Coordinates of C-alpha atoms and ligand atoms in Angstrom, one line a residue:
X13 CA 10.6 -11.1 21.1
X14 CA 6.8 -10.3 21.1
X15 CA 5.2 -9.8 24.3
X16 CA 1.7 -10.6 25.1
X17 CA -0.5 -9.4 28.5
X18 CA -1.7 -12.3 29.8
X19 CA -4.3 -11.7 32.7
X20 CA -5.1 -14.9 34.6
X21 CA -7.7 -15.7 37.7
X22 CA -5.9 -14.6 40.4
X23 CA -6.0 -10.7 38.6
X24 CA -2.5 -10.9 38.4
X25 CA -1.3 -9.5 35.6
X26 CA 2.3 -10.5 33.6
X27 CA 4.5 -10.1 30.6
X28 CA 6.0 -13.1 29.1
X29 CA 8.0 -13.3 25.5
X30 CA 6.6 -15.5 23.2
X31 CA 6.0 -16.2 19.7
X32 CA 7.0 -15.5 16.6
X33 CA 9.2 -12.0 16.0
X34 CA 8.2 -11.3 12.4
X35 CA 5.3 -9.8 13.9
X36 CA 7.5 -7.0 15.4
X37 CA 8.1 -5.8 12.1
X38 CA 4.6 -5.1 11.2
X39 CA 2.9 -2.0 12.2
X40 CA -0.7 -2.4 13.2
X41 CA -3.3 -2.7 10.7
X42 CA -4.3 0.8 8.8
X43 CA -7.8 0.3 10.7
X44 CA -6.4 -0.1 14.2
X45 CA -4.1 2.6 13.7
X46 CA -7.2 5.0 12.4
X47 CA -9.2 4.2 15.4
X48 CA -6.1 5.3 17.6
X49 CA -5.7 8.5 15.9
X50 CA -9.3 9.3 16.1
X51 CA -10.3 7.7 19.5
X52 CA -9.5 11.3 21.2
X53 CA -11.3 13.2 19.0
X54 CA -15.4 13.9 19.5
X55 CA -16.8 15.4 16.0
X56 CA -18.2 18.4 16.7
X57 CA -20.8 18.8 14.4
X58 CA -24.4 17.5 15.6
X59 CA -24.5 15.3 12.6
X60 CA -24.6 11.4 11.8
X61 CA -20.8 9.8 11.5
X62 CA -20.1 9.4 7.7
X63 CA -17.7 6.7 7.2
X64 CA -15.3 6.3 3.8
X65 CA -12.9 4.2 5.3
X66 CA -13.0 1.0 4.5
X67 CA -13.3 -0.4 1.4
X68 CA -16.8 -2.1 2.4
X69 CA -19.6 -1.3 -0.7
X70 CA -22.8 -0.4 1.3
X71 CA -24.9 -1.2 -1.6
X72 CA -27.5 -3.3 -1.3
X73 CA -26.3 -7.1 -1.9
X74 CA -27.8 -9.3 -4.8
X75 CA -31.4 -11.5 -3.9
X76 CA -29.2 -14.0 -5.7
X77 CA -27.6 -14.4 -1.9
X78 CA -30.6 -15.0 0.1
X79 CA -31.7 -17.5 -2.3
X80 CA -29.2 -19.4 -3.2
X81 CA -28.1 -20.0 0.8
X82 CA -31.4 -20.5 1.7
X83 CA -31.6 -23.1 -1.4
X84 CA -28.8 -25.0 -0.7
X85 CA -28.8 -25.2 3.1
X86 CA -28.5 -28.7 3.5
X87 CA -24.7 -28.0 2.6
X88 CA -23.6 -26.5 6.3
X89 CA -23.4 -30.1 7.9
X90 CA -20.6 -30.7 5.5
X91 CA -17.0 -29.6 4.8
X92 CA -16.1 -28.6 1.8
X93 CA -13.5 -29.5 -0.6
X94 CA -10.5 -27.7 -0.8
X95 CA -10.7 -26.9 -4.7
X96 CA -14.9 -25.9 -4.5
X97 CA -17.4 -27.7 -6.6
X98 CA -17.0 -28.6 -10.9
X99 CA -20.1 -25.6 -10.7
X100 CA -18.4 -23.1 -9.3
X101 CA -15.3 -23.7 -11.2
X102 CA -16.8 -24.3 -14.3
X103 CA -18.7 -20.4 -13.4
X104 CA -15.4 -18.7 -12.9
X105 CA -14.4 -20.2 -15.7
X106 CA -16.7 -19.1 -17.7
X107 CA -16.5 -15.9 -16.0
X108 CA -12.7 -15.1 -16.5
X109 CA -13.3 -16.4 -20.9
X110 CA -16.0 -13.9 -21.5
X111 CA -14.9 -10.9 -18.8
X112 CA -11.3 -11.3 -20.7
X113 CA -12.0 -12.8 -24.3
X114 CA -10.1 -15.7 -23.6
X115 CA -9.9 -18.2 -26.6
X116 CA -13.0 -20.9 -25.8
X117 CA -11.0 -24.0 -24.1
X118 CA -7.5 -22.1 -23.2
X119 CA -8.3 -22.0 -19.3
X120 CA -9.1 -25.6 -17.6
X121 CA -11.6 -24.4 -14.8
X122 CA -10.2 -27.5 -12.8
X123 CA -6.7 -27.6 -13.0
X124 CA -6.2 -23.7 -12.9
X125 CA -9.3 -22.4 -10.5
X126 CA -9.3 -22.5 -6.3
X127 CA -11.9 -20.6 -4.1
X128 CA -11.2 -18.3 -1.7
X129 CA -12.7 -17.3 1.5
X130 CA -12.5 -13.6 0.5
X131 CA -9.1 -12.9 -1.6
X132 CA -7.1 -11.8 1.3
X133 CA -6.2 -14.8 3.6
X134 CA -5.5 -16.3 0.1
X135 CA -2.8 -13.5 -0.7
X136 CA -1.3 -13.7 2.7
X137 CA -1.2 -17.7 2.6
X138 CA 0.3 -17.4 -1.0
X139 CA 3.4 -15.6 0.1
X140 CA 4.2 -19.4 2.2
X141 CA 3.7 -20.7 -1.0
X142 CA 5.9 -18.6 -3.0
X143 CA 8.4 -17.6 -0.6
X144 CA 11.4 -20.5 -0.6
X145 CA 14.3 -20.2 2.6
X146 CA 16.7 -18.5 0.3
X147 CA 16.8 -17.3 -3.8
X148 CA 19.7 -16.7 -5.7
X149 CA 21.6 -17.5 -2.4
X150 CA 20.0 -14.6 -0.7
X151 CA 16.7 -13.6 1.7
X152 CA 14.0 -13.1 -0.9
X153 CA 12.7 -10.3 -1.8
X154 CA 8.4 -9.6 -2.3
X155 CA 8.1 -6.6 -4.1
X156 CA 4.8 -4.3 -3.9
X157 CA 3.8 -1.0 -4.6
X158 CA 3.6 1.5 -3.0
X159 CA 1.3 2.2 -1.8
X160 CA 0.1 -1.2 -1.2
X161 CA -3.2 -3.3 0.4
X162 CA -1.5 -4.1 3.7
X163 CA -2.1 -7.9 3.8
X164 CA 0.9 -8.0 1.4
X165 CA 3.8 -6.4 3.4
X166 CA 2.3 -8.9 6.5
X167 CA 2.7 -12.0 4.1
X168 CA 6.4 -11.0 2.7
X169 CA 7.6 -10.6 6.1
X170 CA 6.0 -13.3 8.3
X171 CA 7.0 -16.1 5.1
X172 CA 10.6 -14.7 6.4
X173 CA 11.1 -12.5 3.1
X174 CA 12.3 -9.1 2.6
X175 CA 9.4 -6.9 1.7
X176 CA 10.3 -4.4 -1.0
X177 CA 8.2 -1.0 -1.8
X178 CA 8.1 0.0 -5.1
X179 CA 7.0 4.0 -5.6
X180 CA 3.7 4.2 -7.5
X181 CA 3.3 7.9 -7.8
X182 CA 2.1 10.4 -10.2
X183 CA 5.2 10.5 -11.8
X184 CA 5.2 6.8 -12.3
X185 CA 1.5 6.9 -13.3
X186 CA 0.5 5.3 -9.9
X187 CA 1.9 1.7 -10.9
X188 CA 5.7 0.4 -9.9
X189 CA 8.2 1.6 -12.6
X190 CA 8.9 -1.9 -14.3
X191 CA 11.8 -0.7 -15.5
X192 CA 13.8 0.5 -12.4
X193 CA 13.8 -3.2 -11.1
X194 CA 17.6 -4.2 -11.1
X195 CA 18.4 -7.4 -12.0
X196 CA 20.0 -7.6 -8.3
X197 CA 16.7 -7.1 -7.1
X198 CA 14.9 -9.5 -9.7
X199 CA 17.3 -12.5 -9.2
X200 CA 16.4 -12.8 -5.4
X201 CA 12.2 -11.7 -6.1
X202 CA 9.9 -14.9 -5.1
X203 CA 6.8 -12.8 -5.3
X204 CA 5.5 -9.9 -6.9
X205 CA 2.3 -8.4 -5.3
X206 CA 0.7 -6.2 -8.5
X207 CA -2.7 -4.7 -8.2
X208 CA -4.4 -3.5 -11.1
X209 CA -7.3 -1.0 -11.1
X210 CA -4.7 -0.2 -7.7
X211 CA -5.9 0.4 -4.5
X212 CA -5.3 2.9 -3.6
X213 CA -4.9 5.2 -7.1
X214 CA -7.3 3.1 -9.2
X215 CA -4.8 3.5 -12.2
X216 CA -5.3 0.4 -14.5
X217 CA -1.9 -1.4 -16.2
X218 CA -2.1 -1.2 -20.0
X219 CA -1.7 -4.6 -21.9
X220 CA 2.0 -3.5 -22.4
X221 CA 2.9 -3.4 -18.5
X222 CA 0.9 -6.2 -17.8
X223 CA 3.5 -8.1 -20.3
X224 CA 6.1 -6.8 -19.0
X225 CA 5.6 -7.8 -15.8
X226 CA 4.7 -11.3 -17.1
X227 CA 8.0 -11.7 -19.0
X228 CA 9.4 -10.5 -16.2
X229 CA 8.4 -13.3 -13.8
X230 CA 9.4 -15.9 -16.7
X231 CA 13.1 -14.9 -16.9
X232 CA 13.7 -14.4 -13.3
X233 CA 11.5 -17.5 -12.2
X234 CA 9.3 -15.5 -9.4
X235 CA 5.2 -15.6 -8.9
X236 CA 3.6 -12.9 -10.1
X237 CA 0.0 -12.4 -8.6
X238 CA -2.4 -9.6 -9.9
X239 CA -4.7 -8.8 -7.2
X240 CA -8.0 -7.6 -9.5
X241 CA -10.5 -7.5 -6.6
X242 CA -11.6 -4.1 -8.8
X243 CA -12.2 -5.1 -12.4
X244 CA -15.8 -4.7 -12.3
X245 CA -15.8 -1.7 -10.8
X246 CA -15.2 0.8 -13.6
X247 CA -16.3 4.3 -14.8
X248 CA -15.6 4.1 -18.8
X249 CA -13.9 1.0 -20.0
X250 CA -13.5 -2.5 -18.8
X251 CA -10.0 -2.5 -17.4
X252 CA -7.4 -5.3 -19.3
X253 CA -6.7 -8.8 -17.0
X254 CA -3.6 -10.4 -16.7
X255 CA -4.9 -13.4 -17.9
X256 CA -6.3 -11.7 -21.1
X257 CA -2.4 -10.2 -22.0
X258 CA -0.9 -13.7 -21.0
X259 CA -3.1 -15.0 -23.7
X260 CA -2.1 -13.2 -26.4
X261 CA 1.6 -13.5 -25.6
X262 CA 3.8 -16.8 -27.3
X263 CA 3.7 -19.6 -24.8
X264 CA 5.6 -23.3 -25.0
X265 CA 4.3 -26.8 -24.1
X266 CA 0.7 -25.6 -23.8
X267 CA 1.5 -23.0 -20.7
X268 CA -0.4 -20.1 -21.2
X269 CA -0.3 -18.8 -17.5
X270 CA 3.1 -19.8 -16.1
X271 CA 4.6 -18.0 -13.2
X272 CA 0.8 -15.9 -12.8
X273 CA -2.0 -15.6 -10.7
X274 CA -4.8 -13.5 -10.5
X275 CA -7.4 -13.2 -7.8
X276 CA -10.9 -12.2 -7.8
X277 CA -13.3 -11.0 -5.3
X278 CA -17.0 -10.4 -5.0
X279 CA -16.8 -8.4 -2.2
X280 CA -16.9 -5.4 -4.6
X281 CA -17.9 -6.6 -7.9
X282 CA -21.3 -8.0 -5.7
X283 CA -20.8 -5.5 -2.4
X284 CA -20.8 -9.1 -0.5
X285 CA -17.7 -8.4 1.6
X286 CA -19.6 -10.3 4.4
X287 CA -20.0 -13.6 2.1
X288 CA -15.9 -13.9 2.3
X289 CA -15.8 -15.2 -1.3
X290 CA -13.2 -14.8 -4.0
X291 CA -11.0 -17.3 -6.3
X292 CA -7.6 -17.0 -7.7
X293 CA -6.6 -18.8 -11.3
X294 CA -3.7 -19.3 -13.1
X295 CA -0.7 -21.5 -13.5
X296 CA -2.1 -25.2 -12.9
X297 CA 1.1 -26.0 -11.5
X298 CA 0.7 -23.0 -8.7
X299 CA -2.9 -24.0 -8.1
X300 CA -2.0 -27.9 -7.6
X301 CA 1.1 -27.0 -4.7
X302 CA -1.4 -24.0 -3.4
X303 CA -4.0 -26.6 -3.4
X304 CA -1.9 -28.9 -1.0
X305 CA -1.0 -26.0 1.3
X306 CA -4.2 -24.9 1.0
X307 CA -5.1 -28.4 2.4
X308 CA -3.3 -27.8 5.5
X309 CA -4.5 -24.6 6.1
X310 CA -7.4 -22.7 4.6
X311 CA -10.8 -22.7 6.3
X312 CA -12.6 -23.7 2.7
X313 CA -15.4 -22.2 1.1
X314 CA -18.7 -23.5 2.8
X315 CA -21.3 -25.5 0.3
X316 CA -24.1 -23.1 0.2
X317 CA -21.5 -19.7 -0.1
X318 CA -20.3 -21.9 -3.0
X319 CA -23.5 -21.9 -4.4
X320 CA -24.5 -18.4 -3.9
X321 CA -20.7 -17.7 -5.3
X322 CA -22.1 -19.6 -8.6
X323 CA -25.0 -17.8 -9.2
X324 CA -23.3 -14.5 -8.8
X325 CA -20.4 -15.0 -11.2
X326 CA -23.0 -16.6 -13.6
X327 CA -25.0 -12.6 -13.3
X328 CA -23.8 -10.0 -14.8
X329 CA -27.1 -7.5 -14.0
X330 CA -26.2 -6.7 -10.6
X331 CA -22.9 -5.5 -11.4
X332 CA -23.9 -3.2 -14.0
X333 CA -26.4 -1.7 -11.6
X334 CA -23.4 -1.1 -9.2
X335 CA -21.5 0.4 -11.7
X336 CA -24.2 2.9 -12.2
X337 CA -24.5 3.3 -8.6
X338 CA -20.9 4.2 -8.6
X339 CA -20.8 6.3 -11.7
X340 CA -23.1 8.5 -10.4
X341 CA -21.0 8.8 -7.0
X342 CA -18.1 9.6 -9.1
X343 CA -20.1 12.6 -10.7
X344 CA -21.5 14.2 -7.2
X345 CA -17.6 13.5 -5.8
X346 CA -16.2 15.4 -9.2
X347 CA -18.8 18.5 -9.5
X348 CA -17.5 19.2 -5.1
X349 CA -13.7 18.3 -5.1
X350 CA -13.2 18.7 -9.5
X351 CA -9.7 21.3 -9.4
X352 CA -8.5 20.3 -6.0
X353 CA -6.5 18.1 -4.2
X354 CA -5.2 16.8 -7.5
X355 CA -8.5 15.4 -8.5
X356 CA -8.6 12.7 -11.2
X357 CA -11.5 10.5 -12.7
X358 CA -9.3 6.5 -11.3
X359 CA -9.8 3.8 -14.1
X360 CA -11.4 1.8 -11.6
X361 CA -12.1 1.0 -8.3
X362 CA -14.0 3.3 -6.2
X363 CA -11.3 5.4 -4.0
X364 CA -10.8 8.9 -4.3
X365 CA -6.7 9.7 -3.5
X366 CA -6.6 13.3 -2.8
X367 CA -3.4 15.4 -2.2
X368 CA -4.1 17.4 1.0
X369 CA -0.7 18.3 2.3
X370 CA -0.8 16.0 5.4
X371 CA -2.8 12.7 5.2
X372 CA -3.1 12.6 9.2
X373 CA -4.3 16.1 9.8
X374 CA -6.6 16.4 7.5
X375 CA -8.4 13.0 8.7
X376 CA -8.5 14.5 12.2
X377 CA -10.2 17.3 11.2
X378 CA -12.3 15.7 8.6
X379 CA -13.2 14.3 12.2
X380 CA -13.2 16.5 14.5
X381 CA -15.2 19.4 12.3
X382 CA -17.6 17.2 9.9
X383 CA -17.3 13.4 11.4
X384 CA -16.5 12.7 8.4
X385 CA -14.0 9.3 8.3
X386 CA -11.3 9.0 6.1
X387 CA -7.8 6.8 5.7
X388 CA -4.7 9.1 5.9
X389 CA -2.9 7.6 3.2
X390 CA 0.3 7.0 4.9
X391 CA -1.0 4.2 6.7
X392 CA -0.9 2.5 2.7
X393 CA 2.5 3.1 2.6
X394 CA 5.8 2.9 3.5
X395 CA 9.3 5.2 3.6
X396 CA 12.1 4.1 2.0
X397 CA 15.7 5.4 3.1
X398 CA 16.3 8.7 1.6
X399 CA 12.3 9.4 0.0
X400 CA 9.5 10.8 1.4
X401 CA 6.3 8.4 2.3
X402 CA 4.3 8.8 -1.4
X403 CA 1.1 8.1 0.9
X404 CA 1.6 10.8 3.3
X405 CA 0.6 14.3 1.5
X406 CA -2.8 11.9 0.7
X407 CA -6.3 10.6 2.1
X408 CA -8.0 7.9 0.7
X409 CA -11.8 8.4 0.9
X410 CA -13.6 5.3 -0.3
X411 CA -17.5 6.1 -2.4
X412 CA -19.0 3.0 -0.3
X413 CA -22.2 5.0 0.6
X414 CA -24.7 6.3 -1.9
X415 CA -24.5 9.3 -3.6
X416 CA -26.2 11.7 -1.5
X417 CA -23.8 11.1 1.4
X418 CA -20.7 11.1 -0.8
X419 CA -22.0 14.6 -2.4
X420 CA -22.5 15.6 1.0
X421 CA -19.0 14.3 2.4
X422 CA -17.5 15.4 -0.3
X423 CA -18.6 19.1 0.2
X424 CA -17.5 18.4 3.7
X425 CA -14.3 17.9 2.8
X426 CA -14.1 21.5 1.0
X427 CA -15.5 23.2 3.6
X428 CA -13.0 22.0 6.4
X429 CA -10.0 21.2 4.3
X430 CA -10.6 24.6 1.6
Ligands
PLP501 C1 -6.7 -4.6 -3.3 C2 -7.0 -5.5 -2.2 N1 -7.0 -6.4 -2.3 C3 -7.8 -7.7 -1.7 C4 -9.1 -6.9 -0.9 C5 -9.5 -8.7 -0.2 O1 -10.8 -8.4 -0.2 P1 -10.8 -9.9 -0.1 O2 -11.0 -10.2 0.9 O3 -12.6 -9.3 0.7 O4 -12.0 -10.8 -1.2 C6 -9.0 -5.8 -0.8 C7 -10.2 -5.2 0.1 O5 -10.2 -4.4 0.8 C8 -8.3 -4.9 -1.4 O6 -8.4 -4.4 -1.4

């Protein structure tokens, strides 16, 4: 059972077992673990700390946000509808159709899109939608890449499923090997979280890979959730999306999106993590059920934020500026790190996934000797029985600061880690 400490007015402290014991199956969140790891260390260097841990772009957010929030201020006194506004659905539907070259009219925005107050809460809530009591007479499985975005595991565990960690290493192209999934596992799979471009490795799934994942979801009757929140941060070519691939596959009964949901966010695309704005799109049957579930449990996206988000999804100029900034940062990082720590240029996203021997030790040294804060790879991954933790030897470096800061931090990494 879970134990909690209660402070009462008398000053007495007592411990009582309460609550949902599934929570005990989770470790602390990666950034809490990092805070605990680094708390005893005072950086020696007399320099300002450089935070390269959280995927929180520090670019100036587009002016559109402030303008539209001010113009829409009369909406703050209204509860927002779970489905958002028709304008928001149209803007995101149009964006998906443009970005992924979908046949005109194939995506019906009103039945296929829901706004999300950031994708994290909905990626988490999705497991409550997708995980039944049993699947194929057994405990349902939720598949995810390893390493992975922490809420996938939290969602699986809290929904009563078994999280299954699929190695995504250099050997597998940094994505799970779909050919290694056994029928025994797939039969009890309720939900599969895929992330492309992947956090942390930046690998992008090919059309063939996504087509295979979609086919498996349909054959075995599970929900395929494709987390595409880094889709707009790319260096050379826009990564393909799951809806784009689904649109090109044969489908029956006018249902191109069966079993499929994709998640998109403004946090990275528009450097607006604080806006808490994203959306989910795909299978109208799942969207309808998700809408019902969300009526009970979601925060809803406030009307002014819906208006700001609508304007952002209709604007590409600020996104192109962002991409140019990331290109400059990757060039600066490559100049310092190229040829070391297995450096490679990721297909998408803004992370470096560097092989440094021991990620925790490296994170401690970088903080102690250079005031550079990075995340040990092991905090994003799990050990499967008999296998090494695929993140143990790595650090994740988020290129979220400006180019000069990134260049200096990368020089510090080389100086300190050798
Ligand atoms: C892979 C991945 N998915 C989803 C999210 C959540 O983004 P948000 O809740 O800001 O939309 C993040 C944020 O870091 C992420 O890295």
